[in-house]
Amino acid sequence: MPRPLLSLGLLPLLASSALAAPSAPLSYNRDIRPILSENCFSCHGPDSASRKAGLRLDSFEAATAPNKEGRTPLTPGQAAQSELIKRALSQDPDEIMPPPESHKSLQPAQIATLQRWIDQGAAYEPHWSFLPPSRPSLPTVSQPAWIKNPIDQFILATLDQANLTPAPEADRRTLARRASLDLTGLPPEPALVEAFAADPDPLAYEKLVDRLLASPSWGEHRTRYWLDYARYADTHGIHFDNYREMWPYRQNVTEAFNRNQPFDQFTLEQIAGDLLPNRTLEQQIASGFNRCNITTNEGGAIGEEYLVLYARDRVEATSQVWLGLTTGCAVCHDHKFDPISQKEFYQLAAFFNNTTQNAMDGNIAETPPMVVVPTPADRPAWEALPATRAALETKIADRRRDALPDLTRHLANLDPASFLANPSTQDFILQIPLDEASGQTVAAHLPSGPLQAAAPVGIAALPGPAASSAYRISPGATVEFPLADGFEYNTAFSFGAWIRLPKNSPSGSVFARMDDTKDFRGWDLFLDNGRLGTHFIHRWPDAALKVAATKPLPPETWHRVFVTYNGSGQADGVTLWLNGVPQPSQIQSNTLKETIRSQTPLKLGQRLTGSRVDGVALQDVRLYSRQLSPEEVVSLSRPPELAALLAKTADQRSP
């Protein structure tokens, strides 16, 4: 193993210094481009807008062609004949290059380097990222015995050029600290340092490095750098900059480094892990590289614009990381310095534009599309779930097939009417079916027996929820039932009905036992612009409960509405139900502490004297002397649906 690892940034410097010895061939990228870029390219480079005299020095073809005056900027193999060298050596202020007004000048050593390069053939090189890496020859050094590995040879060659000698080898504790900081980013554990310092093994340093590379901190340290390239963040980046759930990607990168994943496989998964055939969960997570871009949910943002920005970001990030060059300039025009055209930029962008990601991130932690990532402890069960589910679905399908004949025979023997007339709930005070087909009377049921009430205009021919007629509240007409018993504010009770609203979102009492001539004492089921509600009143408004739903009922559709009350005397003891589902509601009054008993009859369609809801249809009004359970409310909401289904023969039923 080498001595303490060098910073990676020093390696090119050491190599270039060694290779740039007077007798070594010069490299355009290493030795010449920096000189020309600093002193010449601003006027004679790739930017056509600032180019002077139509002269270019950034490519071999342009620099070796005669200009309009017949002069050749570069004559390979003949520096003395090259216009570049003549201008650099000129003393004439009108001829010398760079011109004095540029405030730039070529130093004698730089001119000598340019002369050597031209005499050696003036070979240009493409951008370094397009050159395949090659192993350089090892330089000659002054102290071969000092060398322990090839990197040492380049280090010593650079020291020889500067007339420097190597420093003495550091003590073991210093070496341990350097190695730990380089490899893990953390100072070493004291026990590790002392073990290394006391280890007589000639390979003690190699063993120390192996232990540090085996530490999870190795991958964490490498990941820190990679996450900078990937523009990783735990927030969205724009607008509110809220938290987003990206940490599984960070963990995936750390694990890749810790298991020393080959870089070609790492690259494949980072760019397209989610597109691989038979992809694993880890490969899908790895492609989170493409989800690390900043996103927004700001009001007024234009979705199409941001989708373009996201694609552009992914092209630029991918090119910088894997191509080693910038492509962002080609968003607007052909790149002036890197060999990327504007057309090529948008060809790359087309790959990243095929996404199901929304333009707006919703300011949420888990912006779709996403995958569920179970914890390591849950991973075996998670991976087994698809097979388990498939097996259970097969068993269910087999059971459904085998049980179908028995089910068909059972349904054929059921009486659909029983679902309406005999629900499982008990303790009813009154049930008014309102399903008469004709006549001037309405039938009702009490625990003590049947009851009838007059219906001045008869029963409207309106289809009800149970495929029978229903009562429609008509102007000037009402149905009332005298009842001996009444609800009280400190006892539990429940009431409800099937109800169908017209389009005009009415307001008023659907049915009530309320004396609106005496402070509105009593209770009702009411509508407020189509919103369901209820009153329990001793004296309005300073001794009453009022609760109303937040949303109106959809019109021209039958609904089972119910009110259940726990007898607490508090508004939060009231629950409003729609089709067996409790509804969001508002408490509008909560001051009841006295009786709500009233001697008025129960009326359908209004209170005692007013507050009518003409056009509203009713069926199956029910009153109960206790608070029904949620299961009972649900059972009361389903019988008409079940009855309609049971009325169909087996061949008429859908799957």
XYZ file of C-alpha atoms in Angstrom:
655
model
C 0.000 0.000 0.000
C 1.179 3.606 -0.586
C 2.092 6.124 2.009
C -0.810 8.345 3.208
C -3.236 8.832 0.333
C -2.792 12.002 -1.692
C -5.601 14.353 -2.429
C -6.957 13.403 -5.845
C -6.556 16.996 -6.972
C -2.739 16.685 -6.650
C -2.374 13.720 -8.992
C -2.821 15.597 -12.309
C -0.443 18.287 -11.064
C 2.213 15.766 -10.123
C 1.846 13.893 -13.375
C 1.962 17.046 -15.488
C 5.006 18.366 -13.707
C 6.842 15.147 -14.284
C 5.835 14.861 -17.926
C 6.553 18.464 -18.756
C 10.319 18.068 -18.440
C 12.278 19.884 -21.167
C 12.862 16.692 -23.134
C 9.259 15.395 -22.850
C 6.637 15.972 -25.557
C 4.285 18.798 -24.690
C 0.557 18.236 -24.245
C -1.896 20.723 -25.716
C -4.456 20.265 -22.924
C -1.898 20.415 -20.153
C 0.717 22.864 -21.393
C -0.679 24.944 -24.280
C -4.426 25.437 -23.861
C -3.987 27.334 -20.526
C -1.592 29.805 -22.217
C -3.824 30.386 -25.251
C -6.992 30.532 -23.168
C -5.549 33.169 -20.865
C -3.955 35.368 -23.535
C -5.413 34.662 -26.981
C -8.876 33.060 -27.044
C -10.773 36.206 -26.061
C -9.995 37.597 -29.542
C -9.084 34.458 -31.494
C -11.153 31.721 -29.905
C -14.491 29.963 -30.386
C -16.702 33.007 -29.771
C -17.536 34.367 -33.224
C -19.034 37.545 -31.741
C -15.717 38.672 -30.215
C -13.325 37.148 -32.751
C -10.834 39.579 -34.373
C -9.454 39.470 -37.927
C -11.309 36.214 -38.625
C -8.442 34.389 -36.928
C -8.913 31.300 -34.712
C -6.342 29.533 -32.568
C -8.639 27.023 -30.802
C -8.534 24.321 -33.517
C -5.765 22.816 -35.646
C -7.663 23.302 -38.913
C -8.262 27.022 -38.370
C -4.839 27.777 -36.877
C -2.886 26.126 -39.726
C -4.821 27.763 -42.569
C -3.520 31.031 -44.131
C -5.532 34.120 -43.207
C -6.828 36.659 -45.732
C -3.364 38.260 -45.862
C -1.717 34.933 -46.634
C -0.096 34.548 -43.230
C -0.299 31.220 -41.382
C -0.850 31.487 -37.608
C 0.798 28.099 -37.000
C 3.239 26.262 -39.218
C 3.683 22.831 -37.606
C 7.360 21.943 -37.158
C 8.486 25.513 -37.910
C 7.921 27.829 -34.992
C 10.048 30.589 -36.560
C 7.705 30.709 -39.591
C 4.536 30.840 -37.501
C 2.723 34.168 -37.301
C 1.811 33.432 -33.668
C 5.500 33.409 -32.615
C 6.397 36.408 -34.789
C 3.651 38.490 -33.169
C 4.569 37.279 -29.664
C 8.223 38.311 -30.159
C 7.499 41.611 -31.934
C 8.494 44.911 -30.320
C 6.127 46.929 -32.513
C 3.112 47.978 -30.405
C 0.915 47.684 -33.534
C 2.093 44.138 -34.193
C 2.763 42.539 -30.802
C 0.263 40.029 -29.453
C -1.455 40.192 -27.101
C -1.899 43.928 -27.820
C -0.898 46.309 -24.985
C -4.480 47.561 -24.535
C -5.547 44.031 -23.522
C -3.306 44.341 -20.421
C -2.107 40.807 -21.077
C 1.385 39.634 -21.984
C 3.157 36.397 -22.790
C 6.076 35.612 -20.500
C 9.354 34.440 -22.054
C 8.861 30.937 -20.619
C 5.388 30.773 -22.158
C 6.689 31.868 -25.556
C 9.405 29.215 -25.307
C 6.769 26.582 -24.504
C 4.702 27.634 -27.543
C 7.818 27.453 -29.749
C 8.654 23.941 -28.527
C 5.063 22.827 -29.082
C 4.978 24.129 -32.672
C 8.397 22.614 -33.427
C 7.065 19.286 -32.063
C 4.199 19.439 -34.605
C 1.562 21.666 -32.893
C -0.639 18.701 -32.055
C -4.064 19.656 -30.710
C -6.117 17.466 -28.389
C -9.863 17.299 -27.815
C -11.316 18.030 -24.389
C -9.655 15.783 -21.812
C -12.938 14.025 -21.047
C -13.012 12.641 -24.595
C -9.531 11.148 -24.342
C -9.217 7.550 -23.147
C -6.989 7.335 -20.086
C -3.521 5.982 -20.738
C -0.821 4.854 -18.367
C 2.166 7.247 -18.584
C 5.721 5.999 -18.494
C 7.447 6.269 -15.137
C 9.849 9.215 -14.829
C 13.501 8.892 -13.822
C 14.147 9.895 -10.221
C 17.124 10.682 -8.024
C 16.422 8.222 -5.164
C 14.999 4.966 -6.512
C 15.307 3.393 -3.058
C 12.701 5.848 -1.711
C 10.067 4.530 -4.106
C 7.489 2.096 -2.726
C 4.875 2.364 -5.485
C 4.470 4.096 -8.885
C 2.734 7.131 -7.397
C 5.829 7.760 -5.263
C 7.871 7.927 -8.462
C 5.802 10.818 -9.839
C 5.938 12.590 -6.466
C 9.727 12.311 -6.296
C 10.146 13.427 -9.931
C 8.225 16.607 -9.105
C 10.352 17.172 -6.011
C 13.514 16.626 -8.091
C 12.395 19.318 -10.547
C 11.966 21.759 -7.675
C 15.288 20.713 -6.102
C 13.462 19.447 -3.028
C 14.002 16.289 -0.997
C 11.265 14.148 0.549
C 10.351 14.911 4.149
C 10.985 12.154 6.690
C 8.159 9.643 7.046
C 5.608 10.743 9.652
C 5.196 8.858 12.919
C 2.492 6.214 13.069
C -0.007 8.250 15.059
C 0.193 11.045 12.485
C -0.187 8.494 9.672
C -3.233 6.983 11.353
C -4.852 10.405 11.688
C -4.141 11.320 8.059
C -5.434 8.004 6.747
C -8.603 8.148 8.835
C -9.431 11.715 7.823
C -8.791 10.911 4.155
C -10.774 7.669 4.082
C -13.616 8.316 6.517
C -13.657 12.081 7.049
C -13.391 11.440 10.790
C -10.493 11.351 13.266
C -9.543 7.797 14.210
C -10.680 6.007 17.340
C -7.888 6.117 19.971
C -7.847 2.324 20.235
C -7.303 2.041 16.476
C -4.386 4.476 16.629
C -2.708 2.679 19.510
C -3.149 -0.720 17.862
C -1.491 0.581 14.697
C 1.325 2.269 16.615
C 2.138 -0.985 18.456
C 1.790 -3.324 15.431
C 5.253 -4.686 14.408
C 3.888 -6.175 11.170
C 5.592 -4.641 8.067
C 2.085 -4.517 6.545
C 0.619 -2.675 9.534
C -0.289 0.372 7.425
C -2.024 -1.789 4.816
C -4.006 -3.456 7.611
C -4.971 -0.040 9.006
C -6.239 1.087 5.602
C -8.220 -2.140 5.189
C -9.909 -1.579 8.544
C -10.817 1.993 7.585
C -12.177 0.875 4.204
C -14.317 -1.720 5.976
C -15.885 0.956 8.158
C -19.387 2.234 7.211
C -17.890 5.710 7.532
C -15.898 5.075 4.342
C -19.066 4.937 2.257
C -20.616 7.835 4.155
C -17.564 9.992 3.467
C -17.519 9.144 -0.263
C -21.283 9.721 -0.425
C -20.882 13.299 0.812
C -19.008 14.175 -2.349
C -21.332 12.267 -4.633
C -24.414 13.955 -3.171
C -22.923 17.314 -4.145
C -22.684 16.103 -7.750
C -26.222 14.708 -7.569
C -27.554 18.068 -6.133
C -29.080 16.073 -3.275
C -31.252 17.814 -0.684
C -33.882 16.824 1.880
C -36.122 19.718 0.794
C -37.798 20.737 -2.468
C -35.598 23.788 -2.999
C -38.166 26.349 -4.219
C -41.225 28.097 -2.756
C -41.735 26.878 0.836
C -38.727 24.532 0.526
C -40.600 21.848 2.483
C -39.174 18.473 3.502
C -39.133 15.668 0.938
C -38.476 11.978 1.469
C -35.136 11.474 -0.373
C -33.004 9.797 2.286
C -33.357 6.249 0.795
C -31.359 7.505 -2.215
C -28.604 8.800 0.079
C -28.552 5.451 1.882
C -28.422 3.589 -1.442
C -25.339 5.540 -2.555
C -23.629 4.908 0.781
C -24.259 1.176 0.492
C -22.940 1.167 -3.099
C -19.655 2.698 -1.966
C -19.370 0.398 1.025
C -19.774 -2.714 -1.104
C -17.360 -1.268 -3.691
C -19.861 -1.520 -6.544
C -18.156 -1.308 -9.971
C -18.527 2.192 -11.377
C -20.036 1.050 -14.677
C -22.857 -0.723 -12.832
C -23.204 2.240 -10.478
C -23.533 4.535 -13.507
C -26.172 2.353 -15.147
C -28.322 2.267 -12.028
C -27.934 5.964 -11.232
C -29.104 7.048 -14.683
C -31.595 4.293 -15.546
C -32.000 1.816 -12.694
C -35.778 2.126 -12.923
C -35.708 1.092 -16.608
C -33.731 -2.126 -16.183
C -35.575 -5.387 -16.905
C -36.492 -7.237 -13.686
C -35.230 -4.220 -11.756
C -34.709 -4.563 -8.027
C -35.939 -2.104 -5.436
C -32.342 -0.932 -4.917
C -31.986 -0.188 -8.638
C -35.177 1.841 -8.597
C -33.930 3.812 -5.612
C -30.558 4.392 -7.308
C -32.292 6.183 -10.188
C -33.247 8.812 -7.598
C -30.276 10.716 -9.050
C -32.823 12.037 -11.535
C -35.207 13.105 -8.732
C -32.718 15.263 -6.813
C -33.497 18.378 -8.827
C -35.182 21.343 -7.188
C -38.970 21.495 -7.663
C -41.776 23.938 -6.950
C -45.431 24.234 -6.041
C -45.641 28.000 -6.193
C -48.966 29.490 -7.214
C -48.735 31.035 -10.682
C -45.909 28.758 -11.812
C -46.401 27.485 -15.372
C -46.314 23.694 -15.394
C -44.922 23.264 -18.922
C -42.137 25.728 -18.174
C -41.061 23.820 -15.083
C -41.130 20.454 -16.832
C -38.670 21.931 -19.350
C -36.531 23.285 -16.492
C -36.498 19.869 -14.808
C -35.368 18.166 -18.043
C -32.687 20.819 -18.550
C -31.412 20.338 -14.992
C -31.078 16.583 -15.543
C -29.139 17.033 -18.781
C -26.733 19.487 -17.157
C -26.212 17.343 -14.043
C -25.651 14.162 -16.058
C -23.203 15.821 -18.456
C -21.167 17.428 -15.695
C -20.894 14.203 -13.703
C -20.309 11.659 -16.460
C -19.048 13.675 -19.453
C -16.838 15.990 -17.436
C -18.029 19.093 -19.281
C -20.774 21.672 -19.247
C -23.701 21.530 -21.635
C -25.760 24.386 -20.195
C -24.500 26.938 -22.746
C -26.106 24.858 -25.509
C -29.556 25.620 -24.101
C -29.450 28.833 -26.170
C -26.803 28.226 -28.864
C -24.104 25.817 -29.956
C -21.533 25.543 -27.176
C -18.568 27.813 -27.830
C -16.036 25.879 -25.783
C -17.261 22.292 -25.446
C -18.196 20.234 -28.521
C -21.952 20.238 -27.848
C -24.482 21.685 -30.298
C -27.835 23.129 -29.316
C -29.546 20.312 -31.219
C -27.551 17.727 -29.259
C -28.573 19.333 -25.981
C -32.256 18.918 -26.751
C -31.674 15.410 -28.060
C -30.321 14.612 -24.596
C -33.220 16.477 -22.985
C -35.685 14.266 -24.860
C -34.561 11.299 -22.759
C -35.372 13.130 -19.537
C -38.606 14.648 -20.846
C -40.320 11.231 -20.813
C -41.462 11.389 -17.200
C -44.644 10.894 -15.205
C -43.502 13.429 -12.609
C -45.863 16.349 -12.043
C -44.592 19.848 -12.608
C -45.834 20.823 -9.133
C -44.468 18.956 -6.110
C -47.450 19.668 -3.839
C -45.172 20.805 -0.996
C -45.424 17.240 0.317
C -42.792 14.808 1.514
C -43.692 12.050 -0.949
C -44.221 13.548 -4.389
C -45.261 10.886 -6.930
C -44.110 8.840 -8.709
C -42.497 6.998 -5.815
C -41.778 3.518 -4.488
C -42.381 2.169 -0.999
C -39.114 1.315 0.746
C -39.574 -1.019 3.715
C -37.111 -1.020 6.586
C -34.394 -3.686 6.430
C -36.190 -5.666 9.154
C -39.430 -5.669 7.135
C -37.801 -6.406 3.758
C -38.249 -10.230 3.808
C -41.964 -9.933 4.612
C -42.380 -7.173 2.017
C -40.744 -9.241 -0.708
C -42.911 -12.240 0.188
C -46.143 -10.244 0.012
C -46.775 -10.503 -3.774
C -46.658 -14.299 -3.717
C -48.753 -14.421 -0.533
C -51.335 -12.084 -2.027
C -51.516 -14.041 -5.267
C -52.103 -17.275 -3.342
C -54.860 -15.711 -1.239
C -56.562 -14.207 -4.290
C -56.566 -17.654 -5.895
C -58.159 -19.143 -2.774
C -60.787 -16.387 -2.722
C -61.624 -16.943 -6.383
C -61.934 -20.703 -5.803
C -64.166 -20.140 -2.787
C -66.361 -17.703 -4.704
C -66.757 -20.200 -7.539
C -67.535 -23.119 -5.236
C -69.980 -21.129 -3.073
C -71.938 -19.504 -5.894
C -74.594 -22.267 -6.251
C -75.308 -22.208 -2.496
C -75.490 -18.413 -2.491
C -77.893 -18.383 -5.434
C -80.260 -20.826 -3.690
C -80.087 -18.795 -0.462
C -80.904 -15.501 -2.172
C -83.826 -17.041 -4.037
C -85.502 -17.810 -0.671
C -85.085 -14.316 0.845
C -87.995 -11.880 1.075
C -86.797 -8.455 -0.126
C -89.545 -6.722 1.856
C -88.112 -8.037 5.104
C -85.152 -5.732 4.722
C -87.431 -2.722 4.901
C -90.099 -3.741 7.419
C -88.027 -5.634 9.982
C -84.556 -4.145 10.490
C -82.422 -5.446 13.293
C -82.767 -2.296 15.429
C -85.270 -2.166 18.317
C -86.766 0.476 20.640
C -88.461 2.472 17.924
C -91.045 5.072 18.922
C -92.501 5.505 15.474
C -91.986 4.235 11.935
C -93.741 5.892 9.000
C -93.003 3.924 5.788
C -94.662 6.498 3.444
C -94.815 3.874 0.698
C -98.565 3.929 0.019
C -99.404 3.769 -3.626
C -102.638 5.809 -3.322
C -105.274 7.059 -0.913
C -105.938 9.844 1.558
C -104.302 8.302 4.632
C -100.757 7.534 5.731
C -100.011 4.444 7.807
C -97.532 4.370 10.681
C -96.340 1.864 13.257
C -96.044 2.348 17.017
C -94.835 -0.247 19.531
C -98.462 -0.438 20.702
C -99.871 -0.966 17.220
C -100.723 0.728 13.892
C -101.564 4.411 13.541
C -103.031 6.426 10.687
C -102.966 10.076 9.772
C -104.805 12.057 7.168
C -103.011 13.078 3.990
C -105.072 15.923 2.537
C -103.724 15.687 -0.985
C -102.889 11.988 -1.006
C -99.608 10.297 -1.782
C -97.552 11.608 -4.684
C -96.681 9.121 -7.401
C -92.940 9.512 -6.842
C -90.613 6.489 -7.078
C -88.990 5.853 -3.716
C -85.659 4.280 -2.767
C -87.252 0.867 -2.345
C -88.910 0.836 -5.784
C -92.224 1.970 -4.250
C -94.103 5.251 -3.994
C -92.970 8.027 -1.687
C -94.513 11.131 -0.107
C -93.680 14.509 -1.660
C -94.267 17.593 0.477
C -96.707 19.798 -1.434
C -97.682 23.459 -0.901
C -100.479 23.846 1.645
C -100.549 20.156 2.617
C -99.091 18.432 5.646
C -99.267 15.139 7.556
C -99.246 15.130 11.362
C -99.165 12.427 14.037
C -100.186 13.071 17.652
C -97.634 11.451 19.969
C -97.906 11.014 23.736
C -94.165 10.644 24.248
C -91.549 13.242 23.381
C -87.751 13.430 23.319
C -85.935 15.109 26.212
C -82.625 16.964 26.205
C -80.988 14.680 28.819
C -81.972 11.325 27.273
C -80.586 9.622 24.182
C -82.645 9.349 21.002
C -82.287 9.041 17.218
C -84.358 9.901 14.159
C -84.049 9.918 10.381
C -85.613 9.170 7.002
C -85.000 8.579 3.335
C -84.968 12.010 1.704
C -84.778 13.389 -1.832
C -84.203 17.107 -2.460
C -85.298 19.175 -5.456
C -82.767 21.290 -7.332
C -83.513 24.524 -5.471
C -81.581 23.607 -2.247
C -84.510 24.294 0.135
C -84.407 25.540 3.718
C -86.843 24.518 6.463
C -87.935 21.580 8.646
C -88.183 18.169 6.944
C -90.134 16.913 9.969
C -90.440 18.390 13.421
C -92.065 18.314 16.806
C -91.549 21.972 17.479
C -93.798 24.804 18.662
C -92.556 27.802 16.737
C -95.188 29.975 18.483
C -93.515 29.400 21.891
C -89.784 30.099 21.538
C -89.458 27.172 19.048
C -89.489 24.606 21.851
C -88.918 21.067 20.563
C -86.693 19.418 17.956
C -86.525 18.967 14.201
C -84.624 17.619 11.211
C -84.014 20.655 9.038
C -82.340 21.829 5.837
C -80.331 25.022 5.471
C -79.861 25.649 1.737
C -79.701 21.910 1.254
C -77.386 21.252 4.206
C -78.602 18.705 6.743
C -78.992 19.832 10.366
C -80.955 19.563 13.607
C -82.264 21.785 16.439
C -82.915 20.823 20.078
C -84.535 23.918 21.653
C -85.862 25.025 25.023
C -85.841 28.716 24.088
C -84.262 30.091 20.905
C -81.554 31.229 20.677
C -80.151 31.347 24.230
C -81.096 27.801 25.330
C -80.605 25.522 22.346
C -78.402 23.120 20.410
C -77.924 23.566 16.671
C -75.672 21.362 14.534
C -75.404 21.569 10.718
C -73.420 19.671 8.071
C -70.731 21.575 6.162
C -71.796 20.387 2.690
C -75.230 20.320 0.989
C -76.941 17.093 -0.052
C -76.778 16.319 -3.784
C -80.274 17.008 -5.206
C -82.595 14.601 -7.041
C -80.971 11.580 -5.381
C -82.301 9.469 -2.514
C -80.248 9.632 0.698
C -80.657 7.972 4.090
C -80.156 10.760 6.647
C -80.042 10.163 10.392
C -79.409 12.073 13.614
C -78.124 10.247 16.703
C -77.824 11.901 20.133
C -76.205 10.601 23.312
C -78.303 12.587 25.826
C -75.348 14.630 27.112
C -76.987 18.005 26.632
C -73.949 19.002 24.524
C -73.759 19.647 20.799
C -70.780 17.328 20.404
C -73.108 14.492 21.459
C -74.988 14.938 18.154
C -73.893 13.051 15.030
C -75.285 13.682 11.538
C -75.262 10.649 9.211
C -75.528 10.445 5.438
C -75.974 6.991 3.895
C -74.361 5.370 6.928
C -71.364 7.761 7.022
C -70.893 10.405 9.766
C -70.716 13.895 8.228
C -68.403 16.814 8.975
C -70.524 19.377 10.823
C -70.475 22.751 12.527
C -71.795 23.511 16.025
C -73.816 26.719 15.658
C -75.385 26.794 19.135
C -74.507 24.927 22.337
C -76.473 26.521 25.230
C -79.146 23.898 26.058
C -79.769 23.063 29.760
C -83.590 22.676 30.052
C -86.464 20.600 28.687
C -87.299 20.382 24.994
C -90.659 18.629 25.473
C -93.495 20.017 23.379
C -97.193 19.148 23.191
C -97.309 19.774 19.434
C -97.844 16.871 17.006
C -95.084 15.430 14.824
C -95.403 17.131 11.448
C -93.927 16.135 8.072
C -92.731 18.981 5.905
C -92.842 21.830 8.416
C -92.801 22.917 12.050
C -96.074 23.669 13.832
C -96.975 26.679 11.692
C -94.289 27.261 9.074
C -90.763 26.691 7.751
C -91.967 24.429 4.947
C -89.743 22.460 2.551
C -92.091 22.001 -0.402
C -90.818 19.632 -3.084
C -88.781 17.492 -0.687
C -89.685 13.773 -0.858
C -89.735 11.448 2.161
C -89.916 7.744 2.877
C -89.443 5.546 5.964
C -89.349 8.166 8.735
C -88.095 6.583 11.995
C -87.847 7.708 15.622
C -85.915 5.730 18.287
C -85.762 6.198 22.050
C -82.001 5.580 22.244
C -78.762 6.416 20.462
C -78.329 3.960 17.585
C -74.908 2.430 17.117
C -72.908 3.123 13.934
C -73.550 -0.466 12.816
C -77.309 0.042 13.228
C -77.273 3.286 11.257
C -75.404 1.520 8.464
C -77.914 -1.347 8.460
C -80.798 1.123 8.146
C -79.083 2.754 5.166
C -78.672 -0.418 3.101
C -82.025 -2.299 2.959
C -83.462 -0.559 -0.155
C -80.257 -1.240 -2.066
C -80.253 -4.875 -0.951
C -83.953 -5.242 -1.721
C -83.421 -3.919 -5.246
C -80.561 -6.361 -5.787
C -82.530 -9.300 -4.391
C -85.425 -8.491 -6.669
C -83.190 -9.409 -9.627
C -82.837 -12.994 -10.747
C -79.400 -14.574 -10.756
C -78.960 -14.083 -14.498
C -79.721 -10.330 -14.145
C -77.082 -9.640 -11.517
C -73.731 -8.189 -12.485
C -70.522 -9.925 -11.364
